[in-house]
mmCIF file with all atom_site columns, C-alpha atoms in Angstrom:
data_model
loop_
_atom_site.group_PDB
_atom_site.id
_atom_site.type_symbol
_atom_site.label_atom_id
_atom_site.label_alt_id
_atom_site.label_comp_id
_atom_site.label_asym_id
_atom_site.label_entity_id
_atom_site.label_seq_id
_atom_site.pdbx_PDB_ins_code
_atom_site.Cartn_x
_atom_site.Cartn_y
_atom_site.Cartn_z
_atom_site.occupancy
_atom_site.B_iso_or_equiv
_atom_site.pdbx_formal_charge
_atom_site.auth_seq_id
_atom_site.auth_comp_id
_atom_site.auth_asym_id
_atom_site.auth_atom_id
_atom_site.pdbx_PDB_model_num
ATOM 1   C CA . MET A 1 1   ? 67.006  72.817  82.915 1.00 94.00 ? 1   MET A CA 1
ATOM 2   C CA . VAL A 1 2   ? 63.505  72.535  81.053 1.00 95.00 ? 2   VAL A CA 1
ATOM 3   C CA . ARG A 1 3   ? 65.231  75.110  78.838 1.00 96.00 ? 3   ARG A CA 1
ATOM 4   C CA . ALA A 1 4   ? 68.163  73.906  78.483 1.00 97.00 ? 4   ALA A CA 1
ATOM 5   C CA . TRP A 1 5   ? 67.259  70.312  77.968 1.00 97.00 ? 5   TRP A CA 1
ATOM 6   C CA . LYS A 1 6   ? 65.019  72.217  74.622 1.00 96.00 ? 6   LYS A CA 1
ATOM 7   C CA . ARG A 1 7   ? 68.052  74.704  73.457 1.00 95.00 ? 7   ARG A CA 1
ATOM 8   C CA . VAL A 1 8   ? 70.379  71.055  73.741 1.00 96.00 ? 8   VAL A CA 1
ATOM 9   C CA . ARG A 1 9   ? 67.982  68.562  71.998 1.00 95.00 ? 9   ARG A CA 1
ATOM 10  C CA . ALA A 1 10  ? 67.038  71.294  69.110 1.00 96.00 ? 10  ALA A CA 1
ATOM 11  C CA . ASN A 1 11  ? 70.919  71.711  68.408 1.00 92.00 ? 11  ASN A CA 1
ATOM 12  C CA . LYS A 1 12  ? 70.428  67.727  67.801 1.00 87.00 ? 12  LYS A CA 1
ATOM 13  C CA . GLY A 1 13  ? 74.530  66.740  67.490 1.00 88.00 ? 13  GLY A CA 1
ATOM 14  C CA . SER A 1 14  ? 76.373  63.523  67.728 1.00 91.00 ? 14  SER A CA 1
ATOM 15  C CA . ALA A 1 15  ? 76.874  61.593  71.417 1.00 94.00 ? 15  ALA A CA 1
ATOM 16  C CA . GLY A 1 16  ? 80.021  61.733  72.848 1.00 95.00 ? 16  GLY A CA 1
ATOM 17  C CA . VAL A 1 17  ? 82.343  59.358  75.044 1.00 96.00 ? 17  VAL A CA 1
ATOM 18  C CA . ASP A 1 18  ? 79.240  57.020  76.188 1.00 96.00 ? 18  ASP A CA 1
ATOM 19  C CA . GLY A 1 19  ? 77.973  56.847  72.691 1.00 95.00 ? 19  GLY A CA 1
ATOM 20  C CA . ARG A 1 20  ? 74.204  57.951  73.907 1.00 96.00 ? 20  ARG A CA 1
ATOM 21  C CA . THR A 1 21  ? 72.208  59.620  71.435 1.00 96.00 ? 21  THR A CA 1
ATOM 22  C CA . VAL A 1 22  ? 69.868  63.061  72.053 1.00 96.00 ? 22  VAL A CA 1
ATOM 23  C CA . PRO A 1 23  ? 67.147  60.693  72.321 1.00 95.00 ? 23  PRO A CA 1
ATOM 24  C CA . ASP A 1 24  ? 68.570  58.430  74.840 1.00 96.00 ? 24  ASP A CA 1
ATOM 25  C CA . THR A 1 25  ? 69.867  59.979  76.831 1.00 97.00 ? 25  THR A CA 1
ATOM 26  C CA . GLY A 1 26  ? 66.233  61.638  76.828 1.00 95.00 ? 26  GLY A CA 1
ATOM 27  C CA . GLU A 1 27  ? 65.099  58.351  78.196 1.00 96.00 ? 27  GLU A CA 1
ATOM 28  C CA . TYR A 1 28  ? 68.058  57.318  80.421 1.00 97.00 ? 28  TYR A CA 1
ATOM 29  C CA . LEU A 1 29  ? 67.548  60.828  82.129 1.00 97.00 ? 29  LEU A CA 1
ATOM 30  C CA . LYS A 1 30  ? 64.081  60.055  83.009 1.00 96.00 ? 30  LYS A CA 1
ATOM 31  C CA . GLN A 1 31  ? 66.005  57.670  86.403 1.00 97.00 ? 31  GLN A CA 1
ATOM 32  C CA . ALA A 1 32  ? 69.376  58.962  86.573 1.00 97.00 ? 32  ALA A CA 1
ATOM 33  C CA . TRP A 1 33  ? 68.583  62.718  86.713 1.00 97.00 ? 33  TRP A CA 1
ATOM 34  C CA . PRO A 1 34  ? 68.049  62.948  90.527 1.00 97.00 ? 34  PRO A CA 1
ATOM 35  C CA . ALA A 1 35  ? 71.443  61.044  91.198 1.00 97.00 ? 35  ALA A CA 1
ATOM 36  C CA . ILE A 1 36  ? 73.046  63.050  89.083 1.00 97.00 ? 36  ILE A CA 1
ATOM 37  C CA . ARG A 1 37  ? 71.174  66.392  90.069 1.00 97.00 ? 37  ARG A CA 1
ATOM 38  C CA . ALA A 1 38  ? 72.916  65.898  94.130 1.00 98.00 ? 38  ALA A CA 1
ATOM 39  C CA . ARG A 1 39  ? 76.388  65.590  92.395 1.00 97.00 ? 39  ARG A CA 1
ATOM 40  C CA . LEU A 1 40  ? 75.896  68.519  90.949 1.00 97.00 ? 40  LEU A CA 1
ATOM 41  C CA . LEU A 1 41  ? 74.538  70.072  94.316 1.00 97.00 ? 41  LEU A CA 1
ATOM 42  C CA . ASP A 1 42  ? 77.606  67.840  96.391 1.00 97.00 ? 42  ASP A CA 1
ATOM 43  C CA . GLY A 1 43  ? 79.826  69.536  94.333 1.00 96.00 ? 43  GLY A CA 1
ATOM 44  C CA . SER A 1 44  ? 81.067  65.450  93.640 1.00 97.00 ? 44  SER A CA 1
ATOM 45  C CA . TYR A 1 45  ? 79.713  65.699  89.551 1.00 97.00 ? 45  TYR A CA 1
ATOM 46  C CA . ARG A 1 46  ? 82.649  65.068  87.161 1.00 97.00 ? 46  ARG A CA 1
ATOM 47  C CA . PRO A 1 47  ? 81.763  65.962  83.043 1.00 96.00 ? 47  PRO A CA 1
ATOM 48  C CA . GLU A 1 48  ? 83.215  62.413  80.849 1.00 97.00 ? 48  GLU A CA 1
ATOM 49  C CA . PRO A 1 49  ? 85.763  63.000  78.683 1.00 95.00 ? 49  PRO A CA 1
ATOM 50  C CA . VAL A 1 50  ? 85.386  64.056  75.311 1.00 95.00 ? 50  VAL A CA 1
ATOM 51  C CA . ARG A 1 51  ? 84.860  62.212  72.148 1.00 95.00 ? 51  ARG A CA 1
ATOM 52  C CA . ARG A 1 52  ? 87.498  63.387  70.017 1.00 93.00 ? 52  ARG A CA 1
ATOM 53  C CA . VAL A 1 53  ? 87.757  64.153  65.931 1.00 92.00 ? 53  VAL A CA 1
ATOM 54  C CA . GLY A 1 54  ? 89.451  65.827  63.656 1.00 90.00 ? 54  GLY A CA 1
ATOM 55  C CA . ILE A 1 55  ? 88.059  67.481  61.195 1.00 88.00 ? 55  ILE A CA 1
ATOM 56  C CA . PRO A 1 56  ? 90.011  68.243  57.435 1.00 89.00 ? 56  PRO A CA 1
ATOM 57  C CA . LYS A 1 57  ? 90.214  71.947  57.524 1.00 85.00 ? 57  LYS A CA 1
ATOM 58  C CA . PRO A 1 58  ? 90.349  73.571  54.256 1.00 85.00 ? 58  PRO A CA 1
ATOM 59  C CA . GLY A 1 59  ? 94.360  74.054  53.801 1.00 84.00 ? 59  GLY A CA 1
ATOM 60  C CA . GLY A 1 60  ? 94.474  70.645  54.945 1.00 84.00 ? 60  GLY A CA 1
ATOM 61  C CA . GLY A 1 61  ? 95.628  69.249  58.563 1.00 85.00 ? 61  GLY A CA 1
ATOM 62  C CA . THR A 1 62  ? 92.824  68.833  60.883 1.00 87.00 ? 62  THR A CA 1
ATOM 63  C CA . ARG A 1 63  ? 91.333  70.617  63.486 1.00 86.00 ? 63  ARG A CA 1
ATOM 64  C CA . GLU A 1 64  ? 90.150  68.612  66.610 1.00 88.00 ? 64  GLU A CA 1
ATOM 65  C CA . LEU A 1 65  ? 86.632  68.726  68.077 1.00 89.00 ? 65  LEU A CA 1
ATOM 66  C CA . GLY A 1 66  ? 86.050  67.778  71.346 1.00 92.00 ? 66  GLY A CA 1
ATOM 67  C CA . ILE A 1 67  ? 82.273  66.086  71.246 1.00 95.00 ? 67  ILE A CA 1
ATOM 68  C CA . PRO A 1 68  ? 81.376  66.088  75.198 1.00 96.00 ? 68  PRO A CA 1
ATOM 69  C CA . THR A 1 69  ? 78.270  63.946  76.573 1.00 97.00 ? 69  THR A CA 1
ATOM 70  C CA . VAL A 1 70  ? 75.013  65.101  76.020 1.00 97.00 ? 70  VAL A CA 1
ATOM 71  C CA . VAL A 1 71  ? 74.065  64.825  79.531 1.00 98.00 ? 71  VAL A CA 1
ATOM 72  C CA . ASP A 1 72  ? 77.154  67.140  79.827 1.00 98.00 ? 72  ASP A CA 1
ATOM 73  C CA . ARG A 1 73  ? 76.560  69.705  77.313 1.00 97.00 ? 73  ARG A CA 1
ATOM 74  C CA . LEU A 1 74  ? 73.018  69.823  78.836 1.00 97.00 ? 74  LEU A CA 1
ATOM 75  C CA . ILE A 1 75  ? 74.540  70.980  82.251 1.00 97.00 ? 75  ILE A CA 1
ATOM 76  C CA . GLN A 1 76  ? 76.669  73.028  80.254 1.00 96.00 ? 76  GLN A CA 1
ATOM 77  C CA . GLN A 1 77  ? 73.665  74.730  78.229 1.00 96.00 ? 77  GLN A CA 1
ATOM 78  C CA . ALA A 1 78  ? 71.951  75.101  82.111 1.00 97.00 ? 78  ALA A CA 1
ATOM 79  C CA . LEU A 1 79  ? 75.213  77.001  83.143 1.00 96.00 ? 79  LEU A CA 1
ATOM 80  C CA . LEU A 1 80  ? 75.082  79.657  80.220 1.00 92.00 ? 80  LEU A CA 1
ATOM 81  C CA . GLN A 1 81  ? 72.061  80.339  80.718 1.00 94.00 ? 81  GLN A CA 1
ATOM 82  C CA . VAL A 1 82  ? 72.502  81.446  84.284 1.00 95.00 ? 82  VAL A CA 1
ATOM 83  C CA . LEU A 1 83  ? 76.009  82.730  83.540 1.00 92.00 ? 83  LEU A CA 1
ATOM 84  C CA . GLN A 1 84  ? 75.538  84.313  80.676 1.00 89.00 ? 84  GLN A CA 1
ATOM 85  C CA . PRO A 1 85  ? 73.565  87.514  81.551 1.00 87.00 ? 85  PRO A CA 1
ATOM 86  C CA . LEU A 1 86  ? 75.356  87.765  84.374 1.00 90.00 ? 86  LEU A CA 1
ATOM 87  C CA . ILE A 1 87  ? 79.338  88.298  82.651 1.00 85.00 ? 87  ILE A CA 1
ATOM 88  C CA . ASP A 1 88  ? 78.597  88.797  79.413 1.00 83.00 ? 88  ASP A CA 1
ATOM 89  C CA . PRO A 1 89  ? 77.273  92.570  79.604 1.00 82.00 ? 89  PRO A CA 1
ATOM 90  C CA . THR A 1 90  ? 81.031  92.640  81.232 1.00 84.00 ? 90  THR A CA 1
ATOM 91  C CA . PHE A 1 91  ? 82.624  92.148  77.781 1.00 80.00 ? 91  PHE A CA 1
ATOM 92  C CA . SER A 1 92  ? 83.949  94.383  75.332 1.00 79.00 ? 92  SER A CA 1
ATOM 93  C CA . ALA A 1 93  ? 81.490  96.027  72.700 1.00 80.00 ? 93  ALA A CA 1
ATOM 94  C CA . HIS A 1 94  ? 83.956  95.558  70.630 1.00 78.00 ? 94  HIS A CA 1
ATOM 95  C CA . SER A 1 95  ? 83.565  91.888  71.061 1.00 81.00 ? 95  SER A CA 1
ATOM 96  C CA . HIS A 1 96  ? 81.713  89.291  68.449 1.00 77.00 ? 96  HIS A CA 1
ATOM 97  C CA . GLY A 1 97  ? 83.116  85.895  69.112 1.00 73.00 ? 97  GLY A CA 1
ATOM 98  C CA . PHE A 1 98  ? 80.311  83.146  70.414 1.00 73.00 ? 98  PHE A CA 1
ATOM 99  C CA . ARG A 1 99  ? 77.756  86.321  71.816 1.00 78.00 ? 99  ARG A CA 1
ATOM 100 C CA . PRO A 1 100 ? 74.173  86.484  71.335 1.00 78.00 ? 100 PRO A CA 1
ATOM 101 C CA . GLY A 1 101 ? 73.384  88.929  68.959 1.00 81.00 ? 101 GLY A CA 1
ATOM 102 C CA . ARG A 1 102 ? 76.412  88.893  67.622 1.00 83.00 ? 102 ARG A CA 1
ATOM 103 C CA . SER A 1 103 ? 78.522  87.111  64.589 1.00 84.00 ? 103 SER A CA 1
ATOM 104 C CA . ALA A 1 104 ? 80.837  87.741  62.338 1.00 84.00 ? 104 ALA A CA 1
ATOM 105 C CA . HIS A 1 105 ? 78.681  90.140  59.876 1.00 88.00 ? 105 HIS A CA 1
ATOM 106 C CA . GLY A 1 106 ? 78.438  92.169  62.322 1.00 87.00 ? 106 GLY A CA 1
ATOM 107 C CA . ALA A 1 107 ? 82.487  92.669  63.136 1.00 86.00 ? 107 ALA A CA 1
ATOM 108 C CA . VAL A 1 108 ? 82.998  93.265  59.304 1.00 87.00 ? 108 VAL A CA 1
ATOM 109 C CA . LEU A 1 109 ? 80.917  95.940  58.998 1.00 90.00 ? 109 LEU A CA 1
ATOM 110 C CA . GLU A 1 110 ? 82.303  97.583  62.795 1.00 87.00 ? 110 GLU A CA 1
ATOM 111 C CA . ALA A 1 111 ? 85.352  96.802  60.935 1.00 87.00 ? 111 ALA A CA 1
ATOM 112 C CA . GLN A 1 112 ? 84.706  98.668  57.317 1.00 90.00 ? 112 GLN A CA 1
ATOM 113 C CA . GLN A 1 113 ? 82.528  101.639 59.634 1.00 91.00 ? 113 GLN A CA 1
ATOM 114 C CA . HIS A 1 114 ? 86.541  102.058 61.037 1.00 90.00 ? 114 HIS A CA 1
ATOM 115 C CA . VAL A 1 115 ? 88.106  102.099 57.678 1.00 90.00 ? 115 VAL A CA 1
ATOM 116 C CA . GLN A 1 116 ? 85.308  104.883 57.026 1.00 93.00 ? 116 GLN A CA 1
ATOM 117 C CA . ALA A 1 117 ? 86.205  106.194 59.570 1.00 93.00 ? 117 ALA A CA 1
ATOM 118 C CA . GLY A 1 118 ? 90.016  106.473 58.546 1.00 94.00 ? 118 GLY A CA 1
ATOM 119 C CA . TYR A 1 119 ? 91.677  104.282 61.252 1.00 92.00 ? 119 TYR A CA 1
ATOM 120 C CA . ARG A 1 120 ? 94.470  102.017 59.224 1.00 87.00 ? 120 ARG A CA 1
ATOM 121 C CA . THR A 1 121 ? 95.704  99.961  61.662 1.00 85.00 ? 121 THR A CA 1
ATOM 122 C CA . VAL A 1 122 ? 94.528  96.656  61.616 1.00 77.00 ? 122 VAL A CA 1
ATOM 123 C CA . VAL A 1 123 ? 95.550  93.455  64.918 1.00 77.00 ? 123 VAL A CA 1
ATOM 124 C CA . ASP A 1 124 ? 94.294  90.400  64.918 1.00 71.00 ? 124 ASP A CA 1
ATOM 125 C CA . VAL A 1 125 ? 93.975  88.005  68.099 1.00 72.00 ? 125 VAL A CA 1
ATOM 126 C CA . ASP A 1 126 ? 93.914  84.391  67.057 1.00 68.00 ? 126 ASP A CA 1
ATOM 127 C CA . LEU A 1 127 ? 93.440  82.402  70.870 1.00 68.00 ? 127 LEU A CA 1
ATOM 128 C CA . GLU A 1 128 ? 93.091  79.295  69.012 1.00 67.00 ? 128 GLU A CA 1
ATOM 129 C CA . LYS A 1 129 ? 95.883  77.680  70.483 1.00 65.00 ? 129 LYS A CA 1
ATOM 130 C CA . PHE A 1 130 ? 97.079  80.131  73.723 1.00 67.00 ? 130 PHE A CA 1
ATOM 131 C CA . LEU A 1 131 ? 94.478  78.367  75.947 1.00 67.00 ? 131 LEU A CA 1
ATOM 132 C CA . ASP A 1 132 ? 96.683  74.650  75.397 1.00 66.00 ? 132 ASP A CA 1
ATOM 133 C CA . GLN A 1 133 ? 100.149 76.634  76.331 1.00 59.00 ? 133 GLN A CA 1
ATOM 134 C CA . SER A 1 134 ? 101.399 76.192  80.366 1.00 56.00 ? 134 SER A CA 1
ATOM 135 C CA . PRO A 1 135 ? 101.959 78.444  82.103 1.00 56.00 ? 135 PRO A CA 1
#
């Protein structure tokens, strides 16, 4: 949890629906953490709703951004630090999105290598709206 808190604190970020900033949350957790921890352990913890913010897109329109509370970001970061080393090795070696040690730059370099190897077909999969769909 200490390592997760350091990461959340370093990332800074805006307050969620509760209005608590990162420094405010640090003070809040000094008293509230035992109760939050107990709710996490007994399965009764529920994250707060995310604060919705519209970010203008360069080509027009807006992109919806959801901002969790700092407490929820802390819990998400702690889970990520435990689960990522277990799950990441199961991903495709060609997957670059949101992975440690990977970047868009690396994806471009890999694409250039494929072109140099003679490949001529590109498949672009955009999952932006995929999770919005109901079955």
